[in-house]
PDB file of C-alpha atoms in Angstrom:
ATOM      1  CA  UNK A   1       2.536 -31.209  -3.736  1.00 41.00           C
ATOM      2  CA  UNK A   2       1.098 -28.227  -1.874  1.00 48.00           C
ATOM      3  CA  UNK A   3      -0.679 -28.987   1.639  1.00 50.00           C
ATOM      4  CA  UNK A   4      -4.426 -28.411   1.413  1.00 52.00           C
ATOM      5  CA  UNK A   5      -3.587 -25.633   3.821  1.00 49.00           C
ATOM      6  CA  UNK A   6      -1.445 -23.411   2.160  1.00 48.00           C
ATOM      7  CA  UNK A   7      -3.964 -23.129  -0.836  1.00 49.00           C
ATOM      8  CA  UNK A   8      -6.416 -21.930   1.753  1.00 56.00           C
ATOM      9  CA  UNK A   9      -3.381 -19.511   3.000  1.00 59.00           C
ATOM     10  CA  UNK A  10      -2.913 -18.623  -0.454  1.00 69.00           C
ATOM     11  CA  UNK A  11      -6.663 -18.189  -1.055  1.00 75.00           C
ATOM     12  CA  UNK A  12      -7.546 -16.072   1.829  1.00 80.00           C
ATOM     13  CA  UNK A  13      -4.650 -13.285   0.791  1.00 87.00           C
ATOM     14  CA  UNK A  14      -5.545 -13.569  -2.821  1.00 88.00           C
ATOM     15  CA  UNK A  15      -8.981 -10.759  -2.319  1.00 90.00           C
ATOM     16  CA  UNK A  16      -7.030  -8.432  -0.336  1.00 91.00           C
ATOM     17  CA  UNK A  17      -3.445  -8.949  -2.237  1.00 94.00           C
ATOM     18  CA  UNK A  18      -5.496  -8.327  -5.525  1.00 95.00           C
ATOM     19  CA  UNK A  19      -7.744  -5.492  -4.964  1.00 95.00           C
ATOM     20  CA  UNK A  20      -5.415  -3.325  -3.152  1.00 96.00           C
ATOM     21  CA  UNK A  21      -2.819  -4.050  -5.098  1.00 96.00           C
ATOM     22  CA  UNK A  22      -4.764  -3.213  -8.360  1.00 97.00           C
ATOM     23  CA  UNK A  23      -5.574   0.660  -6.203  1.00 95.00           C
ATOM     24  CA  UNK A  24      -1.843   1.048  -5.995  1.00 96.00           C
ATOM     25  CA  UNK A  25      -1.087  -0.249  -9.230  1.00 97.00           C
ATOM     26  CA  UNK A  26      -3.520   2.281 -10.454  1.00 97.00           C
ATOM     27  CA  UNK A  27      -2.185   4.742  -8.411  1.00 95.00           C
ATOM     28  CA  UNK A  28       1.329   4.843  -8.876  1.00 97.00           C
ATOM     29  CA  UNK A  29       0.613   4.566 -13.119  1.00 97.00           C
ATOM     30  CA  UNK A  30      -1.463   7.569 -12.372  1.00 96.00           C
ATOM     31  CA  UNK A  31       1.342   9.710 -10.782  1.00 96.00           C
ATOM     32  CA  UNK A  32       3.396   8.505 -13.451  1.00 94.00           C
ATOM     33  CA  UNK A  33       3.134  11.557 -15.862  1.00 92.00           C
ATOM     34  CA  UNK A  34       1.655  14.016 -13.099  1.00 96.00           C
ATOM     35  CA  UNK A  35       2.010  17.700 -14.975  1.00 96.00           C
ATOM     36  CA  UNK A  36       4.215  20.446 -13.063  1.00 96.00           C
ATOM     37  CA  UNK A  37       0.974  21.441 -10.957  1.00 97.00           C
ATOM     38  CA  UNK A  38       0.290  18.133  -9.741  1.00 96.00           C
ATOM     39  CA  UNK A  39       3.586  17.754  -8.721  1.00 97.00           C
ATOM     40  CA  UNK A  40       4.344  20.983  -6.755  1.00 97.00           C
ATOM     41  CA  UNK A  41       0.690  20.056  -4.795  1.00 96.00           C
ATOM     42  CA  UNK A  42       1.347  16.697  -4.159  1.00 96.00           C
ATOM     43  CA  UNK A  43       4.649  17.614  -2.482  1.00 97.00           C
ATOM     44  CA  UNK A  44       3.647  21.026  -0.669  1.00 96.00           C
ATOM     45  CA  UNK A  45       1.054  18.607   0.945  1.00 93.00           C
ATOM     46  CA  UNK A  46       3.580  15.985   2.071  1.00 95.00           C
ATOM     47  CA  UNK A  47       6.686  18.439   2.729  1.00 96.00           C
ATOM     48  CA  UNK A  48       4.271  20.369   4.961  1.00 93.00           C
ATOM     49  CA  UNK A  49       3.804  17.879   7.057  1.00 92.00           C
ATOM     50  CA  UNK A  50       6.775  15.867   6.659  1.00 95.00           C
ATOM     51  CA  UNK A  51       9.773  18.669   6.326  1.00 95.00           C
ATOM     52  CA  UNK A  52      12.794  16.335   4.832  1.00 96.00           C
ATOM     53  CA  UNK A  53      10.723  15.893   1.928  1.00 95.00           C
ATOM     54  CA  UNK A  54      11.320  19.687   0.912  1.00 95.00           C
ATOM     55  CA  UNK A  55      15.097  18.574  -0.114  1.00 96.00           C
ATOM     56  CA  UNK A  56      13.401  16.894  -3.297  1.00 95.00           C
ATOM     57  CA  UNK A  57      12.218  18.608  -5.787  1.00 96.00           C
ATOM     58  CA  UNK A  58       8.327  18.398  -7.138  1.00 97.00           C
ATOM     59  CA  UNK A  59       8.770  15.994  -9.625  1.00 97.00           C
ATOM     60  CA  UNK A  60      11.376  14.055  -8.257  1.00 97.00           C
ATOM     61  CA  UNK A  61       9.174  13.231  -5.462  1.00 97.00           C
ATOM     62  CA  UNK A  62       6.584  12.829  -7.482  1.00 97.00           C
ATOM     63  CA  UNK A  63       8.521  10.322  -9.293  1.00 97.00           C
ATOM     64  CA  UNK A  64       9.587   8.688  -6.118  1.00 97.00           C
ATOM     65  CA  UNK A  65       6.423   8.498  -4.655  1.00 97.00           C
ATOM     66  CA  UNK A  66       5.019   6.528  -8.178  1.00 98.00           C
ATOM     67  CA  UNK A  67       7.670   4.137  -7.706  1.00 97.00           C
ATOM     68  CA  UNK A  68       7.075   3.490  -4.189  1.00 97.00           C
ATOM     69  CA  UNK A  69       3.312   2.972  -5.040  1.00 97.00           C
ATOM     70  CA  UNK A  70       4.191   0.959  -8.203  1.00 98.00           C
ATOM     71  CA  UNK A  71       6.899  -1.328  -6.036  1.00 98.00           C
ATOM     72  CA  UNK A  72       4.005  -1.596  -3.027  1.00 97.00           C
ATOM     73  CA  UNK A  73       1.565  -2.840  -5.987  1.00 97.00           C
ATOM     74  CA  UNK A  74       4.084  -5.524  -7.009  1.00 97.00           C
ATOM     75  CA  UNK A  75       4.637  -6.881  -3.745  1.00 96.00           C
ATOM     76  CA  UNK A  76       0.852  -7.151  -3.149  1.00 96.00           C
ATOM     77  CA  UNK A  77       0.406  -8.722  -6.522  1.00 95.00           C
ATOM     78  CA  UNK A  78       3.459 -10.816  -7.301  1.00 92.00           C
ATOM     79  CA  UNK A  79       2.597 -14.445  -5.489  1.00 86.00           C
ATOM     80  CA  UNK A  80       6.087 -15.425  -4.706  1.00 87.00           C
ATOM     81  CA  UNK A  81       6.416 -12.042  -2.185  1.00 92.00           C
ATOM     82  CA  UNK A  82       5.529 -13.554   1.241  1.00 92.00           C
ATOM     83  CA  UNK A  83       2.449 -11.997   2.849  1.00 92.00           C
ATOM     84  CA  UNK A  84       4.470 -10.787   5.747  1.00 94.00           C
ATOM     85  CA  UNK A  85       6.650  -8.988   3.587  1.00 95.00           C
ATOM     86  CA  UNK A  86       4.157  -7.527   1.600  1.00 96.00           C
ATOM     87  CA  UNK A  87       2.025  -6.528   4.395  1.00 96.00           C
ATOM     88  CA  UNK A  88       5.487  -4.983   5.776  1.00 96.00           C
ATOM     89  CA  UNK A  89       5.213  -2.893   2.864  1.00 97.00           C
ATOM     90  CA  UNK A  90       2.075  -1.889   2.641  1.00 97.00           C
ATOM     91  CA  UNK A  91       2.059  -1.272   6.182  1.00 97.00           C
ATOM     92  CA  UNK A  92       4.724   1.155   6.056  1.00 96.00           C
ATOM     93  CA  UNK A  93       3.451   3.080   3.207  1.00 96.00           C
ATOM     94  CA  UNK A  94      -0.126   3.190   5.064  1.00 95.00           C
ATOM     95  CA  UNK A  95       1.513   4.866   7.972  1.00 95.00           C
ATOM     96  CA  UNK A  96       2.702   7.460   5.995  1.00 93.00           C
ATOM     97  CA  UNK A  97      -0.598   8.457   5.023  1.00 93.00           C
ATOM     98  CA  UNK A  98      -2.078   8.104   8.068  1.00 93.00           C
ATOM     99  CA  UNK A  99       1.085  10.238   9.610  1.00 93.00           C
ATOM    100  CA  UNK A 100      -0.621  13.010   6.886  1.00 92.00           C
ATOM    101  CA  UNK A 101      -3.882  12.721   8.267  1.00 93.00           C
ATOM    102  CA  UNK A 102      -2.821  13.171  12.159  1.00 92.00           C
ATOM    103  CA  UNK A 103      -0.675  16.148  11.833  1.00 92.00           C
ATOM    104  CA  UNK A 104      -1.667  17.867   8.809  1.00 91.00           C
ATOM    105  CA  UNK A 105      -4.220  21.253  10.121  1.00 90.00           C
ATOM    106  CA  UNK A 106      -7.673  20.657   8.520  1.00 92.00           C
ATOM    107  CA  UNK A 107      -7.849  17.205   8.450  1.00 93.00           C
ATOM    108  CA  UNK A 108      -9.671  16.151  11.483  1.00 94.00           C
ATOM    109  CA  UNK A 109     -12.260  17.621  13.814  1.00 93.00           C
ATOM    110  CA  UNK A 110     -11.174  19.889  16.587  1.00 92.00           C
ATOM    111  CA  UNK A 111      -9.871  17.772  19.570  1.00 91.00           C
ATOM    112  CA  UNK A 112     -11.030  14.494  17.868  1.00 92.00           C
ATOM    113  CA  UNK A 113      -9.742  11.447  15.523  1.00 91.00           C
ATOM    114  CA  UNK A 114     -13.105  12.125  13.377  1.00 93.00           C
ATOM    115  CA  UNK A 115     -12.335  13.603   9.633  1.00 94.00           C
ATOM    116  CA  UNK A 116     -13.378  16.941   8.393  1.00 94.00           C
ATOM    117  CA  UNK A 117     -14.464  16.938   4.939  1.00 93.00           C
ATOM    118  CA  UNK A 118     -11.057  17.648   3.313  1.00 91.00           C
ATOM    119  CA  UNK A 119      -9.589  14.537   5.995  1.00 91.00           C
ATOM    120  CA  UNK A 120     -11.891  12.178   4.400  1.00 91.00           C
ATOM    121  CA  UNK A 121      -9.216  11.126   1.661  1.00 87.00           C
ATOM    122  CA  UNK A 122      -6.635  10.373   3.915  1.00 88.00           C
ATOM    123  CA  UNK A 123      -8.915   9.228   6.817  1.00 87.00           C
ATOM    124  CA  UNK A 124      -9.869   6.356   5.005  1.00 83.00           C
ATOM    125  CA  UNK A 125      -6.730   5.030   4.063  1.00 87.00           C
ATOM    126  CA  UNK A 126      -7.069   2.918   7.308  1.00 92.00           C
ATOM    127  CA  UNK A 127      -8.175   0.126   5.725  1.00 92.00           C
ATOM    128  CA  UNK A 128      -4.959  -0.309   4.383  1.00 94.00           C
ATOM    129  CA  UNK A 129      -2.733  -0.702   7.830  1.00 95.00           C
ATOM    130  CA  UNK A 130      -5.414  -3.291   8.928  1.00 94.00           C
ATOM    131  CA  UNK A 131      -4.455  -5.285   5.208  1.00 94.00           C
ATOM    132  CA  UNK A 132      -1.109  -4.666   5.901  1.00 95.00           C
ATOM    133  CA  UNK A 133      -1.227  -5.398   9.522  1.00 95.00           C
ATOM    134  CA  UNK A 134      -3.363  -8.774   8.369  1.00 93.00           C
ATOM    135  CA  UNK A 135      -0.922  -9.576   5.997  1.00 94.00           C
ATOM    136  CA  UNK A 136       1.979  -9.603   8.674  1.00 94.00           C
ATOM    137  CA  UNK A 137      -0.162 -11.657  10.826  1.00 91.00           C
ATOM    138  CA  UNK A 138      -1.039 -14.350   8.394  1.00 88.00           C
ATOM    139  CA  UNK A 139       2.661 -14.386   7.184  1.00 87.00           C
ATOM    140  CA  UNK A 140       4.350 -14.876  10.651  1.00 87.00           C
ATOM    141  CA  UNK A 141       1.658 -17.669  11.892  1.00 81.00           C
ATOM    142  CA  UNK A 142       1.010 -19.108   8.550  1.00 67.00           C
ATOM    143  CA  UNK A 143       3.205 -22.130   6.250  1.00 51.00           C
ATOM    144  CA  UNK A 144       6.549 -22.446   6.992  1.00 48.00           C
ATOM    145  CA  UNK A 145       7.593 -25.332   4.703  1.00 46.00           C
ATOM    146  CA  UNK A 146       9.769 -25.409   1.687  1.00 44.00           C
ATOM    147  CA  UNK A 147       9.167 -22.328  -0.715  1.00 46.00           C
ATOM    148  CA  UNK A 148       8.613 -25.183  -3.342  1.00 45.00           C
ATOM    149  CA  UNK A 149       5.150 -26.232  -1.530  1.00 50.00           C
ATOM    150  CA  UNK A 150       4.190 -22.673  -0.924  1.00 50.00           C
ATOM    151  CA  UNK A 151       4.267 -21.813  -4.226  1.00 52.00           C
ATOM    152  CA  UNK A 152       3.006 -25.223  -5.706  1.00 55.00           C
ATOM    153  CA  UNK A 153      -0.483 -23.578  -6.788  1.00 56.00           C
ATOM    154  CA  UNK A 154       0.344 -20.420  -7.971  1.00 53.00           C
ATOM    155  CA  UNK A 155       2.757 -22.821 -10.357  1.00 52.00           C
ATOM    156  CA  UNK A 156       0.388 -25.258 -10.977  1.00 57.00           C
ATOM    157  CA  UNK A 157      -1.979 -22.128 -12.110  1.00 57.00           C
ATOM    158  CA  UNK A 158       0.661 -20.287 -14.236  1.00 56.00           C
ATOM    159  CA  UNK A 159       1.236 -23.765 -16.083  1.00 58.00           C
ATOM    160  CA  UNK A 160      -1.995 -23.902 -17.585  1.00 57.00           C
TER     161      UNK A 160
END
């Protein structure tokens, strides 16, 4: 049986591991089927600012970029993914985003962190490195028992 802790573990992730994982979920499905235009902007955007990406072509990245979303989504989602490595995940994916809003022109106000209008999409994806970064936290300091006892009430909720 499951430690009255770990269910409050479990129950403190579940909000964050949920919601954002439902926006990438949503996301990724999105890019899914992006049209030839879509494509080609999404990866001028990302290749400007992120040159080895040019070696792909549109839809290609397109495609890979859905099924990074899509596998960040599942990690976030699936219970028996540890928070840390979840948060890993979604950590690394935030950074990449946030990488587009530091060094992509436009983005942010001269000489300052601040967003300019066209920054605001990307500036706001902060929220997910301090998930991600919460996530890591609350995996390396939280239950370390047997898998088994981790997992006891997402089992004991599937079963019903």
């Amino acid at each position: 049986m499951a430690s009255g802790s770990v269910w409050r573990c479990t129950a403190r992730q579940l909000p964050l591991r949920l919601t954002v994982g439902a926006f990438f979920l949503n996301s990724g499905l999105s890019k899914r089927d992006a049209d030839d235009a879509t494509a080609e902007r999404l990866h001028q955007f990302a290749a400007a600012t992120y040159p080895f990406l040019g070696k792909f072509g549109a839809q290609k990245f397109v495609r890979l970029l859905s099924t990074g979303e899509i596998a960040v989504a599942a990690a976030l989602l699936l219970p028996v993914i540890p928070a840390a490595v979840a948060g890993a995940a979604l950590t690394a994916f935030s950074c990449g985003t946030l990488g587009l809003y530091l060094r992509t022109p436009g983005m942010r106000q001269e000489g300052s962190l601040r967003p300019t209008e066209q920054g605001i999409v990307l500036a706001k994806d902060v929220w997910m490195l301090g998930v991600g970064i919460s996530l890591i936290a609350e995996g390396m300091t939280g239950h370390r028992g047997p898998a088994s006892a981790a997992l006891g009430p997402w089992c004991r909720m599937l079963r019903r």
